[in-house]
Amino acid sequence: MIPTVPYEPHPVPLEEAAGRARAFAETMARRRTVRDFSPRPLPDGVLEAAVRAAATAPSGANVQPWRFVVITDPERRRRLREAAEAEEREFYERRASAEWLAALAPLGTDWRKPFLQTAPAVVVVFEVHKGPGTPRPYYTKESVGIAVGLFLATLHQAGLATLTHTPSPMRFLNEVCDRPAEERAAYVVPVGYAAPDARVPDIGRKPLTEVMVRL
């Protein structure tokens, strides 16, 4: 049985609670996926803080089945881009259905992934499965997904831009990142500042009435 400790709440005055929640929601509403990055260096410590925040996520049986691999070396980012573009070319030219390609067409994406080199850092997030030194995880995808959400939110709060890239299949990332077989890549996240001339699709988000149901 795991020993317990007293819960330490994060006290917020009652009259400030809704205002703080709204302010955070308004900040996050300005978060956008960016594909055009500046080579501007990241502030010292920001990635460490973002991973620390991500690692506070709840996880099945508290196994914490995530690994955040930070790639800043230019040569390794070049290798990552080449391998990812090879998979993406297969996807766009052979594997994707016509319906899927039609859904992607308005966003203007294709197999080319220059952001994997232009962003000053790329973070590859792995699910950690059972291996010689790791326990069996539970609710792995759910746990890692929550952690990545906190990671993105923290980076946005720090004024940085991100993109969630999910090439498929992803096994090539184990070789690029020197990770063991029990780790399975789930997300590739370029991190940096948006280029001065960066543009994003003019899209909206569903209104609250479409995404929230009160019973």
Short mmCIF file of N, CA, C and O in Angstrom, two decimals, residues 88-204:
data_model
loop_
_atom_site.label_atom_id
_atom_site.label_comp_id
_atom_site.label_asym_id
_atom_site.label_seq_id
_atom_site.Cartn_x
_atom_site.Cartn_y
_atom_site.Cartn_z
N GLU A 88 5.95 10.20 -44.89
CA GLU A 88 4.85 11.07 -45.28
C GLU A 88 4.59 11.01 -46.79
O GLU A 88 3.45 11.09 -47.23
N ARG A 89 5.64 10.87 -47.58
CA ARG A 89 5.44 10.75 -49.02
C ARG A 89 4.63 9.48 -49.33
O ARG A 89 3.72 9.50 -50.17
N GLU A 90 4.96 8.40 -48.63
CA GLU A 90 4.20 7.16 -48.80
C GLU A 90 2.73 7.38 -48.42
O GLU A 90 1.82 6.90 -49.08
N PHE A 91 2.51 8.11 -47.33
CA PHE A 91 1.15 8.37 -46.87
C PHE A 91 0.37 9.17 -47.91
O PHE A 91 -0.74 8.78 -48.31
N TYR A 92 0.91 10.28 -48.36
CA TYR A 92 0.18 11.16 -49.26
C TYR A 92 0.01 10.54 -50.66
O TYR A 92 -0.99 10.77 -51.32
N GLU A 93 1.00 9.75 -51.09
CA GLU A 93 0.95 9.23 -52.46
C GLU A 93 0.33 7.84 -52.56
O GLU A 93 -0.15 7.46 -53.64
N ARG A 94 0.29 7.07 -51.45
CA ARG A 94 -0.18 5.69 -51.56
C ARG A 94 -1.16 5.26 -50.46
O ARG A 94 -2.14 4.59 -50.76
N ARG A 95 -0.88 5.60 -49.21
CA ARG A 95 -1.65 5.00 -48.12
C ARG A 95 -2.94 5.75 -47.77
O ARG A 95 -3.91 5.14 -47.34
N ALA A 96 -2.95 7.05 -47.91
CA ALA A 96 -4.11 7.84 -47.47
C ALA A 96 -5.29 7.62 -48.41
O ALA A 96 -5.14 7.55 -49.63
N SER A 97 -6.48 7.55 -47.82
CA SER A 97 -7.69 7.42 -48.63
C SER A 97 -8.02 8.77 -49.28
O SER A 97 -7.56 9.83 -48.84
N ALA A 98 -8.84 8.73 -50.31
CA ALA A 98 -9.26 9.96 -50.98
C ALA A 98 -10.01 10.87 -50.01
O ALA A 98 -9.85 12.10 -50.04
N GLU A 99 -10.81 10.27 -49.13
CA GLU A 99 -11.55 11.06 -48.14
C GLU A 99 -10.61 11.79 -47.20
O GLU A 99 -10.81 12.97 -46.88
N TRP A 100 -9.57 11.09 -46.74
CA TRP A 100 -8.60 11.70 -45.83
C TRP A 100 -7.85 12.83 -46.52
O TRP A 100 -7.68 13.92 -45.95
N LEU A 101 -7.41 12.61 -47.73
CA LEU A 101 -6.71 13.65 -48.46
C LEU A 101 -7.59 14.86 -48.71
O LEU A 101 -7.13 16.01 -48.65
N ALA A 102 -8.88 14.61 -48.96
CA ALA A 102 -9.81 15.72 -49.17
C ALA A 102 -9.97 16.54 -47.90
O ALA A 102 -10.10 17.78 -47.95
N ALA A 103 -9.95 15.87 -46.74
CA ALA A 103 -10.06 16.59 -45.47
C ALA A 103 -8.83 17.43 -45.19
O ALA A 103 -8.91 18.51 -44.60
N LEU A 104 -7.66 16.96 -45.64
CA LEU A 104 -6.41 17.69 -45.42
C LEU A 104 -6.20 18.82 -46.42
O LEU A 104 -5.49 19.79 -46.12
N ALA A 105 -6.80 18.70 -47.59
CA ALA A 105 -6.54 19.65 -48.68
C ALA A 105 -6.73 21.11 -48.29
O ALA A 105 -5.88 21.96 -48.64
N PRO A 106 -7.81 21.50 -47.56
CA PRO A 106 -7.97 22.92 -47.22
C PRO A 106 -6.85 23.47 -46.34
O PRO A 106 -6.63 24.68 -46.31
N LEU A 107 -6.15 22.60 -45.62
CA LEU A 107 -5.07 23.05 -44.73
C LEU A 107 -3.76 23.23 -45.48
O LEU A 107 -2.81 23.83 -44.94
N GLY A 108 -3.68 22.71 -46.70
CA GLY A 108 -2.48 22.91 -47.51
C GLY A 108 -1.28 22.10 -47.09
O GLY A 108 -0.14 22.44 -47.44
N THR A 109 -1.47 21.02 -46.34
CA THR A 109 -0.33 20.21 -45.91
C THR A 109 0.06 19.20 -46.99
O THR A 109 -0.77 18.81 -47.82
N ASP A 110 1.31 18.78 -46.98
CA ASP A 110 1.77 17.74 -47.88
C ASP A 110 2.90 16.98 -47.20
O ASP A 110 3.11 17.11 -45.99
N TRP A 111 3.66 16.19 -47.96
CA TRP A 111 4.69 15.34 -47.35
C TRP A 111 5.93 16.11 -46.91
O TRP A 111 6.75 15.61 -46.15
N ARG A 112 6.06 17.33 -47.33
CA ARG A 112 7.25 18.12 -46.98
C ARG A 112 7.14 18.63 -45.54
O ARG A 112 6.12 19.23 -45.17
N LYS A 113 8.20 18.44 -44.73
CA LYS A 113 8.18 18.81 -43.32
C LYS A 113 9.41 19.65 -42.95
O LYS A 113 10.22 19.25 -42.10
N PRO A 114 9.59 20.81 -43.57
CA PRO A 114 10.78 21.62 -43.28
C PRO A 114 10.87 22.07 -41.83
O PRO A 114 11.98 22.32 -41.32
N PHE A 115 9.73 22.16 -41.15
CA PHE A 115 9.74 22.62 -39.76
C PHE A 115 10.55 21.70 -38.84
O PHE A 115 10.98 22.11 -37.76
N LEU A 116 10.78 20.45 -39.27
CA LEU A 116 11.58 19.55 -38.45
C LEU A 116 13.05 19.97 -38.40
O LEU A 116 13.78 19.53 -37.52
N GLN A 117 13.44 20.83 -39.33
CA GLN A 117 14.80 21.38 -39.32
C GLN A 117 14.83 22.85 -38.91
O GLN A 117 15.80 23.28 -38.26
N THR A 118 13.83 23.61 -39.28
CA THR A 118 13.89 25.05 -38.99
C THR A 118 13.60 25.36 -37.53
O THR A 118 14.16 26.31 -36.98
N ALA A 119 12.75 24.58 -36.87
CA ALA A 119 12.50 24.80 -35.44
C ALA A 119 13.78 24.49 -34.67
O ALA A 119 14.48 23.52 -34.98
N PRO A 120 14.14 25.28 -33.66
CA PRO A 120 15.39 25.05 -32.94
C PRO A 120 15.39 23.79 -32.09
O PRO A 120 16.45 23.31 -31.69
N ALA A 121 14.20 23.25 -31.80
CA ALA A 121 14.11 22.01 -31.03
C ALA A 121 12.94 21.19 -31.53
O ALA A 121 11.91 21.73 -31.94
N VAL A 122 13.11 19.89 -31.52
CA VAL A 122 12.02 18.97 -31.82
C VAL A 122 11.96 17.98 -30.65
O VAL A 122 12.97 17.38 -30.28
N VAL A 123 10.77 17.84 -30.08
CA VAL A 123 10.59 16.93 -28.94
C VAL A 123 9.77 15.73 -29.42
O VAL A 123 8.65 15.90 -29.91
N VAL A 124 10.36 14.56 -29.32
CA VAL A 124 9.66 13.32 -29.68
C VAL A 124 9.17 12.69 -28.39
O VAL A 124 9.96 12.40 -27.48
N VAL A 125 7.85 12.48 -28.30
CA VAL A 125 7.25 11.92 -27.09
C VAL A 125 6.97 10.44 -27.33
O VAL A 125 6.28 10.08 -28.28
N PHE A 126 7.52 9.62 -26.46
CA PHE A 126 7.36 8.17 -26.56
C PHE A 126 6.44 7.65 -25.47
O PHE A 126 6.50 8.13 -24.33
N GLU A 127 5.63 6.66 -25.82
CA GLU A 127 4.93 5.85 -24.82
C GLU A 127 5.93 4.80 -24.34
O GLU A 127 6.60 4.17 -25.15
N VAL A 128 6.01 4.61 -23.03
CA VAL A 128 6.94 3.62 -22.48
C VAL A 128 6.15 2.37 -22.10
O VAL A 128 5.33 2.40 -21.17
N HIS A 129 6.38 1.28 -22.82
CA HIS A 129 5.69 0.02 -22.56
C HIS A 129 6.58 -0.91 -21.74
O HIS A 129 7.69 -0.55 -21.36
N LYS A 130 6.07 -2.08 -21.44
CA LYS A 130 6.81 -3.01 -20.58
C LYS A 130 8.10 -3.46 -21.26
O LYS A 130 8.11 -3.85 -22.43
N GLY A 131 9.19 -3.37 -20.51
CA GLY A 131 10.49 -3.78 -21.02
C GLY A 131 11.36 -4.30 -19.91
O GLY A 131 10.89 -4.48 -18.78
N PRO A 132 12.63 -4.55 -20.17
CA PRO A 132 13.53 -5.09 -19.15
C PRO A 132 13.57 -4.26 -17.86
O PRO A 132 13.71 -4.81 -16.77
N GLY A 133 13.46 -2.94 -18.00
CA GLY A 133 13.53 -2.10 -16.80
C GLY A 133 12.31 -1.23 -16.59
O GLY A 133 12.37 -0.28 -15.79
N THR A 134 11.22 -1.53 -17.30
CA THR A 134 10.03 -0.70 -17.18
C THR A 134 8.81 -1.57 -16.94
O THR A 134 8.67 -2.65 -17.51
N PRO A 135 7.87 -1.12 -16.07
CA PRO A 135 6.68 -1.92 -15.77
C PRO A 135 5.63 -1.82 -16.87
O PRO A 135 5.72 -0.96 -17.75
N ARG A 136 4.66 -2.71 -16.80
CA ARG A 136 3.55 -2.65 -17.75
C ARG A 136 2.72 -1.39 -17.47
O ARG A 136 2.32 -1.16 -16.33
N PRO A 137 2.46 -0.57 -18.48
CA PRO A 137 1.64 0.62 -18.26
C PRO A 137 0.16 0.31 -18.44
O PRO A 137 -0.22 -0.71 -19.02
N TYR A 138 -0.68 1.22 -17.94
CA TYR A 138 -2.12 1.09 -18.07
C TYR A 138 -2.67 2.41 -18.61
O TYR A 138 -2.22 3.47 -18.21
N TYR A 139 -3.66 2.32 -19.51
CA TYR A 139 -4.22 3.53 -20.13
C TYR A 139 -3.09 4.39 -20.69
O TYR A 139 -3.02 5.60 -20.47
N THR A 140 -2.22 3.75 -21.46
CA THR A 140 -1.01 4.41 -21.93
C THR A 140 -1.30 5.61 -22.82
O THR A 140 -0.78 6.71 -22.59
N LYS A 141 -2.11 5.41 -23.85
CA LYS A 141 -2.38 6.50 -24.79
C LYS A 141 -3.09 7.66 -24.10
O LYS A 141 -2.80 8.83 -24.36
N GLU A 142 -4.03 7.33 -23.22
CA GLU A 142 -4.74 8.38 -22.50
C GLU A 142 -3.78 9.18 -21.62
O GLU A 142 -3.81 10.42 -21.58
N SER A 143 -2.90 8.47 -20.91
CA SER A 143 -1.95 9.13 -20.01
C SER A 143 -0.99 10.03 -20.77
O SER A 143 -0.77 11.19 -20.40
N VAL A 144 -0.43 9.51 -21.86
CA VAL A 144 0.53 10.29 -22.64
C VAL A 144 -0.17 11.47 -23.32
O VAL A 144 0.39 12.57 -23.41
N GLY A 145 -1.41 11.25 -23.77
CA GLY A 145 -2.15 12.35 -24.39
C GLY A 145 -2.38 13.52 -23.44
O GLY A 145 -2.24 14.68 -23.82
N ILE A 146 -2.72 13.20 -22.18
CA ILE A 146 -2.91 14.27 -21.18
C ILE A 146 -1.59 15.00 -20.95
O ILE A 146 -1.55 16.24 -20.88
N ALA A 147 -0.50 14.23 -20.84
CA ALA A 147 0.81 14.85 -20.61
C ALA A 147 1.19 15.79 -21.75
O ALA A 147 1.70 16.89 -21.52
N VAL A 148 0.94 15.38 -22.98
CA VAL A 148 1.27 16.23 -24.13
C VAL A 148 0.41 17.48 -24.13
O VAL A 148 0.89 18.57 -24.47
N GLY A 149 -0.84 17.37 -23.73
CA GLY A 149 -1.69 18.55 -23.63
C GLY A 149 -1.12 19.58 -22.66
O GLY A 149 -1.08 20.79 -22.95
N LEU A 150 -0.64 19.10 -21.51
CA LEU A 150 -0.02 20.02 -20.54
C LEU A 150 1.27 20.61 -21.10
O LEU A 150 1.58 21.78 -20.88
N PHE A 151 2.02 19.81 -21.84
CA PHE A 151 3.27 20.27 -22.46
C PHE A 151 3.00 21.40 -23.44
O PHE A 151 3.65 22.46 -23.39
N LEU A 152 2.02 21.22 -24.31
CA LEU A 152 1.67 22.27 -25.28
C LEU A 152 1.17 23.53 -24.59
O LEU A 152 1.53 24.65 -24.99
N ALA A 153 0.35 23.36 -23.57
CA ALA A 153 -0.20 24.52 -22.87
C ALA A 153 0.91 25.31 -22.19
O ALA A 153 0.92 26.55 -22.23
N THR A 154 1.87 24.61 -21.59
CA THR A 154 2.97 25.30 -20.92
C THR A 154 3.81 26.09 -21.92
O THR A 154 4.19 27.24 -21.66
N LEU A 155 4.11 25.49 -23.05
CA LEU A 155 4.91 26.19 -24.05
C LEU A 155 4.19 27.40 -24.61
O LEU A 155 4.80 28.44 -24.87
N HIS A 156 2.87 27.29 -24.80
CA HIS A 156 2.10 28.45 -25.26
C HIS A 156 2.15 29.56 -24.22
O HIS A 156 2.29 30.74 -24.57
N GLN A 157 2.04 29.20 -22.96
CA GLN A 157 2.11 30.21 -21.90
C GLN A 157 3.47 30.91 -21.89
O GLN A 157 3.59 32.06 -21.47
N ALA A 158 4.50 30.21 -22.38
CA ALA A 158 5.85 30.79 -22.43
C ALA A 158 6.08 31.59 -23.71
O ALA A 158 7.20 32.06 -23.95
N GLY A 159 5.05 31.71 -24.56
CA GLY A 159 5.17 32.50 -25.77
C GLY A 159 5.76 31.76 -26.95
O GLY A 159 6.16 32.38 -27.95
N LEU A 160 5.80 30.42 -26.87
CA LEU A 160 6.39 29.63 -27.94
C LEU A 160 5.33 28.99 -28.82
O LEU A 160 4.18 28.82 -28.41
N ALA A 161 5.73 28.65 -30.01
CA ALA A 161 4.85 28.01 -30.98
C ALA A 161 5.19 26.52 -31.07
O ALA A 161 6.34 26.12 -30.87
N THR A 162 4.18 25.72 -31.38
CA THR A 162 4.38 24.28 -31.49
C THR A 162 3.56 23.73 -32.65
O THR A 162 2.69 24.41 -33.20
N LEU A 163 3.84 22.48 -32.96
CA LEU A 163 3.08 21.74 -33.95
C LEU A 163 3.09 20.28 -33.49
O LEU A 163 4.10 19.79 -33.00
N THR A 164 1.97 19.59 -33.62
CA THR A 164 1.94 18.16 -33.32
C THR A 164 1.96 17.39 -34.63
O THR A 164 1.02 17.44 -35.41
N HIS A 165 3.07 16.70 -34.85
CA HIS A 165 3.27 15.93 -36.08
C HIS A 165 3.22 14.46 -35.73
O HIS A 165 3.87 14.01 -34.77
N THR A 166 2.44 13.68 -36.48
CA THR A 166 2.27 12.26 -36.17
C THR A 166 2.46 11.42 -37.43
O THR A 166 1.50 10.90 -37.99
N PRO A 167 3.71 11.27 -37.88
CA PRO A 167 3.94 10.42 -39.05
C PRO A 167 3.55 8.97 -38.73
O PRO A 167 3.59 8.55 -37.57
N SER A 168 3.17 8.24 -39.73
CA SER A 168 2.76 6.86 -39.50
C SER A 168 3.25 5.98 -40.65
O SER A 168 3.03 6.32 -41.82
N PRO A 169 3.96 4.87 -40.31
CA PRO A 169 4.33 4.41 -38.97
C PRO A 169 5.49 5.23 -38.39
O PRO A 169 6.11 6.01 -39.10
N MET A 170 5.75 5.03 -37.09
CA MET A 170 6.73 5.85 -36.39
C MET A 170 7.95 5.07 -35.90
O MET A 170 8.78 5.62 -35.18
N ARG A 171 8.08 3.81 -36.25
CA ARG A 171 9.18 3.03 -35.69
C ARG A 171 10.55 3.61 -36.05
O ARG A 171 11.53 3.39 -35.34
N PHE A 172 10.65 4.35 -37.14
CA PHE A 172 11.93 4.94 -37.52
C PHE A 172 12.46 5.88 -36.44
O PHE A 172 13.66 6.13 -36.34
N LEU A 173 11.55 6.39 -35.60
CA LEU A 173 11.96 7.33 -34.57
C LEU A 173 12.79 6.68 -33.46
O LEU A 173 13.59 7.34 -32.81
N ASN A 174 12.61 5.39 -33.26
CA ASN A 174 13.46 4.71 -32.27
C ASN A 174 14.92 4.76 -32.69
O ASN A 174 15.81 4.99 -31.87
N GLU A 175 15.16 4.57 -33.99
CA GLU A 175 16.54 4.61 -34.48
C GLU A 175 17.08 6.04 -34.44
O GLU A 175 18.20 6.28 -33.97
N VAL A 176 16.29 7.00 -34.90
CA VAL A 176 16.74 8.39 -34.92
C VAL A 176 17.05 8.88 -33.51
O VAL A 176 18.01 9.63 -33.29
N CYS A 177 16.25 8.44 -32.53
CA CYS A 177 16.37 8.93 -31.16
C CYS A 177 17.13 7.98 -30.24
O CYS A 177 17.22 8.24 -29.02
N ASP A 178 17.62 6.88 -30.78
CA ASP A 178 18.37 5.90 -29.97
C ASP A 178 17.55 5.40 -28.79
O ASP A 178 18.04 5.35 -27.65
N ARG A 179 16.30 5.01 -29.04
CA ARG A 179 15.43 4.54 -27.96
C ARG A 179 15.18 3.04 -28.10
O ARG A 179 15.15 2.51 -29.22
N PRO A 180 14.98 2.34 -26.97
CA PRO A 180 14.76 0.88 -27.01
C PRO A 180 13.39 0.53 -27.57
O PRO A 180 12.50 1.37 -27.68
N ALA A 181 13.22 -0.76 -27.88
CA ALA A 181 12.01 -1.22 -28.56
C ALA A 181 10.75 -1.03 -27.72
O ALA A 181 9.66 -0.87 -28.28
N GLU A 182 10.88 -1.05 -26.40
CA GLU A 182 9.67 -0.91 -25.56
C GLU A 182 9.13 0.52 -25.55
O GLU A 182 8.04 0.78 -25.02
N GLU A 183 9.86 1.45 -26.11
CA GLU A 183 9.36 2.81 -26.24
C GLU A 183 8.78 2.99 -27.64
O GLU A 183 9.43 2.64 -28.63
N ARG A 184 7.56 3.53 -27.71
CA ARG A 184 6.88 3.69 -28.98
C ARG A 184 6.52 5.16 -29.18
O ARG A 184 5.81 5.75 -28.36
N ALA A 185 7.01 5.73 -30.25
CA ALA A 185 6.78 7.15 -30.51
C ALA A 185 5.30 7.43 -30.70
O ALA A 185 4.57 6.66 -31.33
N ALA A 186 4.85 8.54 -30.13
CA ALA A 186 3.44 8.93 -30.22
C ALA A 186 3.26 10.31 -30.84
O ALA A 186 2.29 10.54 -31.56
N TYR A 187 4.17 11.24 -30.55
CA TYR A 187 4.05 12.61 -31.06
C TYR A 187 5.44 13.14 -31.39
O TYR A 187 6.41 12.85 -30.69
N VAL A 188 5.49 13.95 -32.44
CA VAL A 188 6.69 14.72 -32.77
C VAL A 188 6.29 16.18 -32.67
O VAL A 188 5.39 16.63 -33.38
N VAL A 189 6.97 16.94 -31.80
CA VAL A 189 6.54 18.32 -31.52
C VAL A 189 7.69 19.30 -31.77
O VAL A 189 8.57 19.47 -30.92
N PRO A 190 7.73 19.95 -32.94
CA PRO A 190 8.67 21.05 -33.12
C PRO A 190 8.30 22.20 -32.17
O PRO A 190 7.12 22.49 -31.96
N VAL A 191 9.32 22.84 -31.62
CA VAL A 191 9.12 23.92 -30.65
C VAL A 191 10.01 25.09 -31.04
O VAL A 191 11.20 24.91 -31.33
N GLY A 192 9.46 26.29 -31.02
CA GLY A 192 10.26 27.48 -31.29
C GLY A 192 9.39 28.71 -31.35
O GLY A 192 8.24 28.72 -30.88
N TYR A 193 9.94 29.77 -31.91
CA TYR A 193 9.17 30.99 -32.16
C TYR A 193 8.68 30.97 -33.60
O TYR A 193 9.38 30.48 -34.50
N ALA A 194 7.49 31.47 -33.82
CA ALA A 194 6.97 31.55 -35.18
C ALA A 194 7.83 32.50 -36.00
O ALA A 194 8.34 33.51 -35.50
N ALA A 195 8.02 32.17 -37.28
CA ALA A 195 8.73 33.07 -38.18
C ALA A 195 7.96 34.39 -38.30
O ALA A 195 6.73 34.41 -38.17
N PRO A 196 8.65 35.50 -38.53
CA PRO A 196 7.97 36.79 -38.62
C PRO A 196 6.86 36.82 -39.67
O PRO A 196 5.86 37.53 -39.51
N ASP A 197 7.02 36.05 -40.74
CA ASP A 197 6.01 36.04 -41.80
C ASP A 197 5.11 34.81 -41.74
O ASP A 197 4.44 34.47 -42.72
N ALA A 198 5.07 34.14 -40.60
CA ALA A 198 4.26 32.92 -40.47
C ALA A 198 2.78 33.23 -40.66
O ALA A 198 2.27 34.25 -40.19
N ARG A 199 2.10 32.34 -41.34
CA ARG A 199 0.66 32.44 -41.53
C ARG A 199 0.03 31.11 -41.14
O ARG A 199 0.67 30.06 -41.22
N VAL A 200 -1.21 31.17 -40.69
CA VAL A 200 -1.94 29.96 -40.29
C VAL A 200 -3.30 29.97 -40.97
O VAL A 200 -3.82 31.04 -41.34
N PRO A 201 -3.89 28.80 -41.17
CA PRO A 201 -5.22 28.75 -41.80
C PRO A 201 -6.25 29.55 -41.01
O PRO A 201 -6.23 29.57 -39.77
N ASP A 202 -7.14 30.21 -41.72
CA ASP A 202 -8.20 31.00 -41.09
C ASP A 202 -9.35 30.07 -40.71
O ASP A 202 -10.35 29.96 -41.41
N ILE A 203 -9.17 29.37 -39.60
CA ILE A 203 -10.17 28.41 -39.14
C ILE A 203 -10.68 28.84 -37.77
O ILE A 203 -10.05 29.63 -37.08
N GLY A 204 -11.83 28.31 -37.40
CA GLY A 204 -12.40 28.61 -36.10
C GLY A 204 -12.50 27.35 -35.26
O GLY A 204 -12.15 26.25 -35.69
#
